[in-house]
mmCIF file of C-alpha atoms in Angstrom:
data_model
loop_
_atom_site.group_PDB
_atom_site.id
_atom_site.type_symbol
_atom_site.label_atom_id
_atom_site.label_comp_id
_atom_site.label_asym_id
_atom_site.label_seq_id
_atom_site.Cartn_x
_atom_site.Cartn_y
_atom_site.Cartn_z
ATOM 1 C CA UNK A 1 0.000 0.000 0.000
ATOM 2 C CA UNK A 2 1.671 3.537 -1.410
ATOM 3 C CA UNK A 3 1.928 5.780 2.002
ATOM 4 C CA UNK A 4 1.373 8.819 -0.468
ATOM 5 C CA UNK A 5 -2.239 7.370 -1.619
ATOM 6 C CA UNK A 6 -3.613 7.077 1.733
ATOM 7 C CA UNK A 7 -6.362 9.576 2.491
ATOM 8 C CA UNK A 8 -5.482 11.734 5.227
ATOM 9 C CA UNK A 9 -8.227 13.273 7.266
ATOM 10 C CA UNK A 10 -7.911 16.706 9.141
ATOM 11 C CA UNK A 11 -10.159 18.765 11.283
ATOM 12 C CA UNK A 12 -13.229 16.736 9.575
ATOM 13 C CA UNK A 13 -11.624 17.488 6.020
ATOM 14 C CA UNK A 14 -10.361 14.679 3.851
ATOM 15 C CA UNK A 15 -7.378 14.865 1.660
ATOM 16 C CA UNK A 16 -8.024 11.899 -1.068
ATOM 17 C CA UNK A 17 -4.102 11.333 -1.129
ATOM 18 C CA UNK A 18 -0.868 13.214 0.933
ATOM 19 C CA UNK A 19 0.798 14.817 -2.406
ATOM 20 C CA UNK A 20 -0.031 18.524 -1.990
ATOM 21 C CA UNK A 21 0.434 21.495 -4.320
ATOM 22 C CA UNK A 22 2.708 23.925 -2.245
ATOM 23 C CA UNK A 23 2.239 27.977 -2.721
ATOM 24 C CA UNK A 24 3.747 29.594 -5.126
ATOM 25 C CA UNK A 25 3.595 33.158 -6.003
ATOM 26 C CA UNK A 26 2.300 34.504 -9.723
ATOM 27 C CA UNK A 27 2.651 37.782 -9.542
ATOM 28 C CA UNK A 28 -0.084 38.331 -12.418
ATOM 29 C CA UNK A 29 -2.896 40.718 -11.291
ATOM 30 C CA UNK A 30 -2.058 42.426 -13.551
ATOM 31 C CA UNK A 31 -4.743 45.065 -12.778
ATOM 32 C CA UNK A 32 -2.956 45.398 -9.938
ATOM 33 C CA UNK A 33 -6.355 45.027 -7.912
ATOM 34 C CA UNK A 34 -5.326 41.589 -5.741
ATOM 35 C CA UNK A 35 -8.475 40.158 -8.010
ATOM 36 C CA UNK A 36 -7.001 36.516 -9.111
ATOM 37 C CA UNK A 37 -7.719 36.042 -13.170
ATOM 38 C CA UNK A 38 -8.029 33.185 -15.911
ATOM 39 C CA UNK A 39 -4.764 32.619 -15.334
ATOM 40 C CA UNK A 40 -5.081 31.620 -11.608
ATOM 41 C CA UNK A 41 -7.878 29.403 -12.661
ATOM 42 C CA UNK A 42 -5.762 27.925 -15.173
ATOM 43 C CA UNK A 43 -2.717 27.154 -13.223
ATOM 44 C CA UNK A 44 -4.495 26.372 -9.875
ATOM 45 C CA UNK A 45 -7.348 24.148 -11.792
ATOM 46 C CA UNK A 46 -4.836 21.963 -13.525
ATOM 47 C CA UNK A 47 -3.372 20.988 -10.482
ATOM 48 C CA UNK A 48 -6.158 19.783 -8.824
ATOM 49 C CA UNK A 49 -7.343 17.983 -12.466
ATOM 50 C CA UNK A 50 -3.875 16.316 -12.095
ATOM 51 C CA UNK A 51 -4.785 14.476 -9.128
ATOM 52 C CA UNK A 52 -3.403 16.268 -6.186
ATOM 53 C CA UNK A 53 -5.237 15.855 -2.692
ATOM 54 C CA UNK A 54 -4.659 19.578 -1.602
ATOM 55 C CA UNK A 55 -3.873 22.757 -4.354
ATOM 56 C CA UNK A 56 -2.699 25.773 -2.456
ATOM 57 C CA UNK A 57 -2.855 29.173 -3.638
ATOM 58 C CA UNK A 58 -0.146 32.092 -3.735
ATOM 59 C CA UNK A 59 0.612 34.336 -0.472
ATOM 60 C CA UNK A 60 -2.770 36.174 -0.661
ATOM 61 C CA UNK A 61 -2.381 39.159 0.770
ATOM 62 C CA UNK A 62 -4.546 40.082 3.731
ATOM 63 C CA UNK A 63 -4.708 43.752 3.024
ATOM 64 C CA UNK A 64 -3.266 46.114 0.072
ATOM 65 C CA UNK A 65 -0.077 46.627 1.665
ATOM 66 C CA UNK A 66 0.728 43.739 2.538
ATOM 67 C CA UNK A 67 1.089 42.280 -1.045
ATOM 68 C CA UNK A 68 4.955 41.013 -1.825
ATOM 69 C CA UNK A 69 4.397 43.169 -5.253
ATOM 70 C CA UNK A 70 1.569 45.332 -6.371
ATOM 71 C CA UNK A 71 0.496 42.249 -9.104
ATOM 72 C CA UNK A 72 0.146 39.446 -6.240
ATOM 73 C CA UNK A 73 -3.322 38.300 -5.338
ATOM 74 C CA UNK A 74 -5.633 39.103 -2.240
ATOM 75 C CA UNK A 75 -8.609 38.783 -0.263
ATOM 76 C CA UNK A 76 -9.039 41.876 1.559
ATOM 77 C CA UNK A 77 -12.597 42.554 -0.453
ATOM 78 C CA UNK A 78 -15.767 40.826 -1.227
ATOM 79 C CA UNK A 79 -14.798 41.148 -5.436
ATOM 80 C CA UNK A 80 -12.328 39.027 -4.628
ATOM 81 C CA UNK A 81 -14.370 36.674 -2.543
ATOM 82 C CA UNK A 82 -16.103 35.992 -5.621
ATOM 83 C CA UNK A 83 -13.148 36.018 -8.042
ATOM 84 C CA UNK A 84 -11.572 32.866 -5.793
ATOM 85 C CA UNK A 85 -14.810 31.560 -5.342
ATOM 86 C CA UNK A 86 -14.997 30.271 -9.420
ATOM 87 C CA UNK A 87 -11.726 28.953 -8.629
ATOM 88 C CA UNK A 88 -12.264 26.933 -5.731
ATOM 89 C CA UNK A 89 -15.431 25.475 -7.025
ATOM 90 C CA UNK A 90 -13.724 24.324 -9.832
ATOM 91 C CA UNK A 91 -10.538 22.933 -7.441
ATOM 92 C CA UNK A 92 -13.287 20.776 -5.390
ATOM 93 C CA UNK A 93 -15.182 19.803 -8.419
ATOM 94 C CA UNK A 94 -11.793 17.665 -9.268
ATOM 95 C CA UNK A 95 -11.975 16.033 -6.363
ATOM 96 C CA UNK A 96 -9.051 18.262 -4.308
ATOM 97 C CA UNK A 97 -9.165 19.848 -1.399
ATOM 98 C CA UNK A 98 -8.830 23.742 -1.915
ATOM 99 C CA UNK A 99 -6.568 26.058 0.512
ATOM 100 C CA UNK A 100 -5.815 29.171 0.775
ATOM 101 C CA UNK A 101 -2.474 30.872 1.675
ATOM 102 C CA UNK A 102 -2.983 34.201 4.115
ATOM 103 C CA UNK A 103 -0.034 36.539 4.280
ATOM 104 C CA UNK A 104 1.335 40.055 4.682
ATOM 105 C CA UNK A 105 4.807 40.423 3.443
ATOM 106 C CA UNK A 106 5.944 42.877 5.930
ATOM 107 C CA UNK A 107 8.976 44.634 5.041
ATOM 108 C CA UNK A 108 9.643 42.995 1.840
ATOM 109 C CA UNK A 109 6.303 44.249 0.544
ATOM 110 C CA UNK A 110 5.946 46.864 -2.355
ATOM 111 C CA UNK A 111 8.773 44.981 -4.340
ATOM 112 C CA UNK A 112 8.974 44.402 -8.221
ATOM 113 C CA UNK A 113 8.256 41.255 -9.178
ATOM 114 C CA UNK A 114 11.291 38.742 -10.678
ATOM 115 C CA UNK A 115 10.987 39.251 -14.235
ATOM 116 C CA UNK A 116 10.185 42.792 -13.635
ATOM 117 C CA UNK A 117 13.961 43.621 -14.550
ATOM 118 C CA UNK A 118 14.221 45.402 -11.578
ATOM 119 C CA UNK A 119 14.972 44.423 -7.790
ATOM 120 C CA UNK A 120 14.154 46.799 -4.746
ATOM 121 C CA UNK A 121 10.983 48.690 -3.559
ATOM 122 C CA UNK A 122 8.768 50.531 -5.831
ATOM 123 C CA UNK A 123 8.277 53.795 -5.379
ATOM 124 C CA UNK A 124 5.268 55.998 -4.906
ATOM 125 C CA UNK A 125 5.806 57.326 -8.106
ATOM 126 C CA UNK A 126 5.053 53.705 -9.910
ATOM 127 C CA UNK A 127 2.032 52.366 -7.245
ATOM 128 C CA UNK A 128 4.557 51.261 -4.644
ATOM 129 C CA UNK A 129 3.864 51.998 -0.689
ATOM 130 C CA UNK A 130 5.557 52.242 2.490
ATOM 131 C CA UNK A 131 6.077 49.350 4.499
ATOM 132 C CA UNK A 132 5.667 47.744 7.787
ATOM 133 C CA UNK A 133 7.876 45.312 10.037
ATOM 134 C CA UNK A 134 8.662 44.156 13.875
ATOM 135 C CA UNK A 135 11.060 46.744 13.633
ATOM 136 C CA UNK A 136 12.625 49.577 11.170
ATOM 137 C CA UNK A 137 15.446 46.900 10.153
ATOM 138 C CA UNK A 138 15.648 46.776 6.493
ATOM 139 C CA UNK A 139 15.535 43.459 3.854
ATOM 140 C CA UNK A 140 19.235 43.984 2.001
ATOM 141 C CA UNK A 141 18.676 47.151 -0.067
ATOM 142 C CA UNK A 142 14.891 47.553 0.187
ATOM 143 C CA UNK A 143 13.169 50.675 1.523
ATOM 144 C CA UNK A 144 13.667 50.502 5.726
ATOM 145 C CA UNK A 145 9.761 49.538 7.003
ATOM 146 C CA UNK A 146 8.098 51.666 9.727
ATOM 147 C CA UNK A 147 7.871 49.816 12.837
ATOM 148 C CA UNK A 148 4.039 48.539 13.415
ATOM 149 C CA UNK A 149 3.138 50.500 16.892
ATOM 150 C CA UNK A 150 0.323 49.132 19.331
ATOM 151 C CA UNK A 151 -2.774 50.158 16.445
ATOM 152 C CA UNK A 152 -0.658 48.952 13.103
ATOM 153 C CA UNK A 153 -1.056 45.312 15.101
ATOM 154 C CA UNK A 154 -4.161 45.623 16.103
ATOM 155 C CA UNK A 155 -5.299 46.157 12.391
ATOM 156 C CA UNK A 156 -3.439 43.506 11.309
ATOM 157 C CA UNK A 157 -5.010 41.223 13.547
ATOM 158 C CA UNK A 158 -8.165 42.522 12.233
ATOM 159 C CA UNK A 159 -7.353 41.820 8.974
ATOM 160 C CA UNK A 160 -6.202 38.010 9.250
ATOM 161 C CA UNK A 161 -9.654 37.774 11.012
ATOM 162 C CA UNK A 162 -11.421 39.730 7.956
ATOM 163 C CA UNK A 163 -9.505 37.585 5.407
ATOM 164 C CA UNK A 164 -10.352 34.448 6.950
ATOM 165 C CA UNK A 165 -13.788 34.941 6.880
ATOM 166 C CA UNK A 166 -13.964 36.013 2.939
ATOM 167 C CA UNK A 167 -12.012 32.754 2.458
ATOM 168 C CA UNK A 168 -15.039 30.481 3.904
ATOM 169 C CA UNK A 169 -17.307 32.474 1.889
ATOM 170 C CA UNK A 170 -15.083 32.160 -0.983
ATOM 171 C CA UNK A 171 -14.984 28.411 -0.565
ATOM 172 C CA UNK A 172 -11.716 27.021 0.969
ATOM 173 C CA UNK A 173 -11.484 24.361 3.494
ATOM 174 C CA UNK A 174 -8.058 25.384 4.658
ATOM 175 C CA UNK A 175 -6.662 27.919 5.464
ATOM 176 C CA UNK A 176 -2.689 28.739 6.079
ATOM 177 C CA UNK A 177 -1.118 31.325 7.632
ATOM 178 C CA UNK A 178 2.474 32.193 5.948
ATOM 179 C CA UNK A 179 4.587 32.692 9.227
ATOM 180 C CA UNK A 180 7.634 31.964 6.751
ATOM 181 C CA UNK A 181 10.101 33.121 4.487
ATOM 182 C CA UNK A 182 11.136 36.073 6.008
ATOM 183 C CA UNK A 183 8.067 37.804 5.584
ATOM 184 C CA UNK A 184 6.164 39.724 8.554
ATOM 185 C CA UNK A 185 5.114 37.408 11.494
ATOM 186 C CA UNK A 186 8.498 35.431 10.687
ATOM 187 C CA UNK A 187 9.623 39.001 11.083
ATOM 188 C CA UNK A 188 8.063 39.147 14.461
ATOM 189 C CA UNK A 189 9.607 35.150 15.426
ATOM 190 C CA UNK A 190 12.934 35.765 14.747
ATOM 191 C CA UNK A 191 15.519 38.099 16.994
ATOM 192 C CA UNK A 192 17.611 39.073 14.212
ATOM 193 C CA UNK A 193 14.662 41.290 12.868
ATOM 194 C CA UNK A 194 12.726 41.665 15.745
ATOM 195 C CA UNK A 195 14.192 44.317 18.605
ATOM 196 C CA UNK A 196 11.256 45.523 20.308
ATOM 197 C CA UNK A 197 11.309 45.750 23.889
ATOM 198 C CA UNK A 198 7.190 45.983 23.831
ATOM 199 C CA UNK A 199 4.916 42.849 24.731
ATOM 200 C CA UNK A 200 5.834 41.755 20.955
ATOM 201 C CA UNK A 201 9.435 41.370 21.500
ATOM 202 C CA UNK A 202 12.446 39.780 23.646
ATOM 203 C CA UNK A 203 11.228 36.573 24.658
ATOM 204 C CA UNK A 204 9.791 34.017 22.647
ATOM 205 C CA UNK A 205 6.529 33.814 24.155
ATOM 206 C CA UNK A 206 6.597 37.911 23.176
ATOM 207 C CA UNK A 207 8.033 37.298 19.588
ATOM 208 C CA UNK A 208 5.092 34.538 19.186
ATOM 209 C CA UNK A 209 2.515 36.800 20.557
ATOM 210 C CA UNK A 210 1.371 38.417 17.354
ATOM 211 C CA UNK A 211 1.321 34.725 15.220
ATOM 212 C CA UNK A 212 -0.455 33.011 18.215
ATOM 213 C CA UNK A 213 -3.117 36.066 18.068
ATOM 214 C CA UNK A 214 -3.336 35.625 14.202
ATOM 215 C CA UNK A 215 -3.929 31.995 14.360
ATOM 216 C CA UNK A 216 -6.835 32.447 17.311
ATOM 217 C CA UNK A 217 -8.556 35.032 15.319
ATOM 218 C CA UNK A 218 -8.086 32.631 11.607
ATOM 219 C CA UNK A 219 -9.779 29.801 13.768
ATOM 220 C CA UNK A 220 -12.841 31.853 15.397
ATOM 221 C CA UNK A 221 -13.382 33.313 11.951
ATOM 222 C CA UNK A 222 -13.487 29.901 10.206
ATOM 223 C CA UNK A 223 -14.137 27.124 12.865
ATOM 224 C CA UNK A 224 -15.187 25.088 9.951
ATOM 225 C CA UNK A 225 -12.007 25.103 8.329
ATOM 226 C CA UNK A 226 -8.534 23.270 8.346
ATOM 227 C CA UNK A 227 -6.252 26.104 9.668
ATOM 228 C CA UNK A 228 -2.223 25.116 8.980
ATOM 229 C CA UNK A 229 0.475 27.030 9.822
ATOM 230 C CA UNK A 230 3.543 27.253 7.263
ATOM 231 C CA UNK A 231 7.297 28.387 9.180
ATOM 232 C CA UNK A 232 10.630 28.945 8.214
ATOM 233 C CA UNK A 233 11.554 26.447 10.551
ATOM 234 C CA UNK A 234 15.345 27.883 10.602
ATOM 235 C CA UNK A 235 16.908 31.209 9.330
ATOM 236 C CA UNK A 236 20.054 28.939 8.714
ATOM 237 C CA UNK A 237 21.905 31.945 10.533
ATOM 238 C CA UNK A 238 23.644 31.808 14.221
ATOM 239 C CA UNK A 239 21.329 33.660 16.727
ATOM 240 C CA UNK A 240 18.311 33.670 14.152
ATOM 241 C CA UNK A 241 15.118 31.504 14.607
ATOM 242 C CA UNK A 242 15.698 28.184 14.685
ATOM 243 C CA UNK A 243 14.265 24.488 14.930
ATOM 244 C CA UNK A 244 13.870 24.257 18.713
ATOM 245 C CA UNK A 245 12.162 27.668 18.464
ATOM 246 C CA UNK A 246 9.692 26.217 15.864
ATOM 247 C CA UNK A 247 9.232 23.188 18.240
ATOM 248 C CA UNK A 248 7.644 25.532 20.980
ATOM 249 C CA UNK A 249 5.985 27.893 18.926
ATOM 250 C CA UNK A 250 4.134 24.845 16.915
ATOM 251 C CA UNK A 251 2.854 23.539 20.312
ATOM 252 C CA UNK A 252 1.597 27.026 21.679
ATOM 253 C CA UNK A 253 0.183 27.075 17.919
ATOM 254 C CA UNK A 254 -2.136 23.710 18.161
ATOM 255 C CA UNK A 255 -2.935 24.552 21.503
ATOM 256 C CA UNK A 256 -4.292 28.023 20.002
ATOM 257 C CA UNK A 257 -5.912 25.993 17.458
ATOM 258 C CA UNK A 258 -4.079 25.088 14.510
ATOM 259 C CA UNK A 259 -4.202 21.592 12.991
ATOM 260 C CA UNK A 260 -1.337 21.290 10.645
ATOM 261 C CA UNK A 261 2.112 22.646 10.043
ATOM 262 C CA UNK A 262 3.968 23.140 6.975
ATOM 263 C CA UNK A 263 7.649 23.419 7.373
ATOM 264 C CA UNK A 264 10.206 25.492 4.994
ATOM 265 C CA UNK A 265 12.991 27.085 5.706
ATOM 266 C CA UNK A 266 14.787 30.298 5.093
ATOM 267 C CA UNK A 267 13.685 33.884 3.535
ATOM 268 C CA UNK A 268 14.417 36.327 6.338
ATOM 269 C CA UNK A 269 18.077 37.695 5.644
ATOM 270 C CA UNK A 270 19.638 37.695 1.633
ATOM 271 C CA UNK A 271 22.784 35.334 1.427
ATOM 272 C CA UNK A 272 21.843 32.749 4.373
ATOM 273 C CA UNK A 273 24.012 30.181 3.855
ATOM 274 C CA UNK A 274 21.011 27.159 2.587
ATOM 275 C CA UNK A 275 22.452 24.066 2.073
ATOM 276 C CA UNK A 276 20.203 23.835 -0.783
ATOM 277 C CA UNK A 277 19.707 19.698 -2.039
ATOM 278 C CA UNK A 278 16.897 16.867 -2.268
ATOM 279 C CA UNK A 279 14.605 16.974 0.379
ATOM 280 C CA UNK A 280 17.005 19.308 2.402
ATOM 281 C CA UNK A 281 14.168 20.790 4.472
ATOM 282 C CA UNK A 282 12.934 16.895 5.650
ATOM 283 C CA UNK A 283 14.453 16.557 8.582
ATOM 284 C CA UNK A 284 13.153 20.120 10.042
ATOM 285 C CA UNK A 285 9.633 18.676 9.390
ATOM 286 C CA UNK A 286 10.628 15.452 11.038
ATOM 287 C CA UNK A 287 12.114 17.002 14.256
ATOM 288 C CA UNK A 288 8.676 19.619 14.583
ATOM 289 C CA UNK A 289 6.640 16.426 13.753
ATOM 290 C CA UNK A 290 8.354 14.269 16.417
ATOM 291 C CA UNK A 291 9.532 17.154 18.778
ATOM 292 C CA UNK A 292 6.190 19.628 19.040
ATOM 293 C CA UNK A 293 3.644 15.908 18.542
ATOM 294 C CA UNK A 294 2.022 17.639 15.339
ATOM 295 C CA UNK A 295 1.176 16.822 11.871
ATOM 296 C CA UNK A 296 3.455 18.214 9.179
ATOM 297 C CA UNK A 297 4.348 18.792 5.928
ATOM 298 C CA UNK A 298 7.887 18.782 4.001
ATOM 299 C CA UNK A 299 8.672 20.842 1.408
ATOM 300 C CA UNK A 300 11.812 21.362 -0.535
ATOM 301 C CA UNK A 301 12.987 20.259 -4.057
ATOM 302 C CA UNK A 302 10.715 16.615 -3.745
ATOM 303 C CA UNK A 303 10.734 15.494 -7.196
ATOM 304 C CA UNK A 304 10.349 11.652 -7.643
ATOM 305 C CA UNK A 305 7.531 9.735 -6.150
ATOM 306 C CA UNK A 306 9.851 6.733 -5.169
ATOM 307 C CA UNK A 307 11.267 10.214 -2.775
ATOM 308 C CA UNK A 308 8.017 10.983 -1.501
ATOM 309 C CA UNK A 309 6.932 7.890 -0.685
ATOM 310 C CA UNK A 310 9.974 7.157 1.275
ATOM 311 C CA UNK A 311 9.351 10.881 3.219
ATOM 312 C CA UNK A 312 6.191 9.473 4.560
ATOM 313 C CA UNK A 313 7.278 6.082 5.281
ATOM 314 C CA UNK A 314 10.264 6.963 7.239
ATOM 315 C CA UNK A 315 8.078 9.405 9.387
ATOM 316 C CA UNK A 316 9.339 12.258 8.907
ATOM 317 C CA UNK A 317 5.671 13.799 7.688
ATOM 318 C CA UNK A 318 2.402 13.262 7.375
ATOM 319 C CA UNK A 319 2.481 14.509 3.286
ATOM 320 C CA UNK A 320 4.685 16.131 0.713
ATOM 321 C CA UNK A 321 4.189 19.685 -0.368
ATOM 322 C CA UNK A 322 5.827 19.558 -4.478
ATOM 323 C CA UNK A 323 6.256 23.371 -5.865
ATOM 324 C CA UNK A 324 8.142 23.274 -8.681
ATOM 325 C CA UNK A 325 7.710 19.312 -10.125
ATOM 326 C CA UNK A 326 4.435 20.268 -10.273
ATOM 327 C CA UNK A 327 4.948 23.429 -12.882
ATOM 328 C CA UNK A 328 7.193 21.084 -14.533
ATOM 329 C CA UNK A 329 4.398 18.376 -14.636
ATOM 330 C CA UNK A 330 0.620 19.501 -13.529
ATOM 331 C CA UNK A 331 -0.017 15.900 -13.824
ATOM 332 C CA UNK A 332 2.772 14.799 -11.251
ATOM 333 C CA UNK A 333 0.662 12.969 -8.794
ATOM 334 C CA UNK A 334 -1.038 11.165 -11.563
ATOM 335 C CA UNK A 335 2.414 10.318 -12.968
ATOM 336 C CA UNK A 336 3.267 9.092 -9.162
ATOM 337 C CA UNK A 337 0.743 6.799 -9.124
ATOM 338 C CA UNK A 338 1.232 5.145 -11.872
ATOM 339 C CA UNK A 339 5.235 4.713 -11.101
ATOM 340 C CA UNK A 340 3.815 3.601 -7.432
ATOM 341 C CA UNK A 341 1.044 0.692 -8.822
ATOM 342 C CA UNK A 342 -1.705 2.806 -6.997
ATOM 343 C CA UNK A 343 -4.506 1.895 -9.924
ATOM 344 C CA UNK A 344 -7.284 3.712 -8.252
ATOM 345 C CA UNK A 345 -5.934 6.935 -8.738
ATOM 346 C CA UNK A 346 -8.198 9.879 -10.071
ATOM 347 C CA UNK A 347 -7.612 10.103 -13.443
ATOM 348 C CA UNK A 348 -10.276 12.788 -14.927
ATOM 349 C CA UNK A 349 -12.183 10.581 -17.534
ATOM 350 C CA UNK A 350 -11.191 12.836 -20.688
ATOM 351 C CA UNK A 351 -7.405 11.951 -19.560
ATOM 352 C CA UNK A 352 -7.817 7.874 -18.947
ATOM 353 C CA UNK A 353 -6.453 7.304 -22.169
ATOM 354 C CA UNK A 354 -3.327 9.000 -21.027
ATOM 355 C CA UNK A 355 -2.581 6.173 -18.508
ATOM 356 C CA UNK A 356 0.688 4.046 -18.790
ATOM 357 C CA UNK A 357 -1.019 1.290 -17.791
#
């Protein structure tokens, strides 16, 4: 029996298999209105016609200014709500479970996007804005954020909450907070970006506050839903955030509510040194799986199914999260399947004659 075909079953949703479509950013609003287009439908419905069990979207931002680049998606309106919703009907009508990734980029907001020709903020002048952090501690060469006082968090906060609730409306059964990749409540976890001396920095328990509050208000605003959590679960940098850091933040996490954790790495400082290789985030997910008692996800160049399959059997995770296989092949877990003998695997009927066997 193939590990990765199992159904998994979280918070009352079930996944059909444990090979999940990880985030990964567009940057093609190109009405620079957050409002996702054809082109989300295309690339996010192909996915989920491929045969994944869960297709996640891009960082969606939470409010305008907290968009990585004026062209990235978001959910901070009720057009919107209805924009996703034609997408996630279609997502669930393949049979996949549809998620949604909630984020606010913090101080590497208002950036151009990578084939943009550019690198840096973007002004005023060309529809950039100022931006927000932990504290005024710049990303490399980027415009230095304003520090968020006591109000700036509160309407953050408010925001997750508000975003939260369009996605139910908008039809997504989960729900992840981006706590990673540098951007801002991985700017609140860490110590090299956070130097506040307020209730939201110093300790850990202070550095988790604002995350912990996020995730509280995500699950009273969608108690219906599968809320995960996705962390850098190092900065890969001495005195940075690190595993054992993720470890205790994870528990105070699914003790605030949160059922499932998706585990990365890296983001918050330019030039960390990565040790960048096949599955080289695994055994983070393994030691927050083991060491916090939660479910998890790995992430991180996964791009055989014989390698996925031996993720999950060696217990490091509960499923694999597959980013760029999947633009290579839409069709990847279909493709798995068939390498793995699974012959009940959901092949849309105008594809069957596509099988290998």
């Amino acid at each position: 029996m193939s590990q990765l075909f199992q159904p998994l079953t979280l918070h009352g949703v079930t996944f059909r298999n444990r090979i999940w479509v990880a985030p990964m950013c567009q940057y093609s609003c190109e009405e620079r209105d957050g409002m996702p287009s054809d082109w989300h439908l295309m690339h996010l419905g192909q996915f989920a016609a491929g045969g994944a069990g869960l297709v996640m979207t891009e960082a969606t931002a939470v409010s305008p200014e907290g968009r990585i680049s004026p062209q990235d998606t978001g959910l901070w309106n009720d057009g919107q709500v209805e924009a996703w919703r034609r997408i996630s009907t279609f997502v669930r009508a393949q049979g996949a479970v549809a998620g949604i990734q909630l984020a606010h980029a913090g101080r590497k907001a208002s950036t151009y996007r990578p084939w943009a020709g550019r690198a840096g903020t973007v002004p005023a002048d060309e529809g950039g804005w100022p931006t927000v952090s932990a504290s005024p501690v710049a990303f490399h060469d980027f415009a230095p954020p304003r520090e968020l006082d006591e109000a700036g968090i509160e309407r953050v906060v408010a925001d997750f909450a508000a975003a939260a609730r369009r996605a139910v409306e908008a039809g997504f059964q989960v729900l992840e907070v981006h706590a990673a990749h540098g951007y801002l409540l991985h700017q609140f976890l860490s110590p090299l970006t956070n130097q506040r001396t307020d209730q939201y920095g110093g300790s850990l328990e202070n550095r988790a506050r604002l995350l912990l509050r996020v995730v509280g208000v995500v699950r009273q605003a969608a108690p219906q839903a599968v809320v995960f959590v996705r962390f850098s679960a190092t900065d890969w940098l001495e005195g940075g955030w690190d595993v054992e850091q993720t470890v205790q933040v994870a528990r105070w996490a699914s003790e605030g509510g949160a059922d499932f954790f998706d585990i990365s790495s890296g983001g918050l400082m330019p030039r960390a040194p990565i040790p960048v290789g096949p599955g080289y985030q695994v055994p983070l997910a393994a030691r927050v799986r083991h060491g916090a008692g939660v479910s998890v996800s790995a992430v991180g160049l996964i791009t055989s199914a014989e390698q996925a399959e031996e993720i999950l059997n060696s217990g490091a995770a509960d499923a694999v999260m597959v980013a760029r296989e999947m633009l290579r092949d839409p069709h990847f877990a279909l493709r798995a399947a068939e390498e793995l003998g699974v012959h009940n695997a959901p092949w849309p009927s105008q594809y069957v004659r596509g099988r290998l066997s």
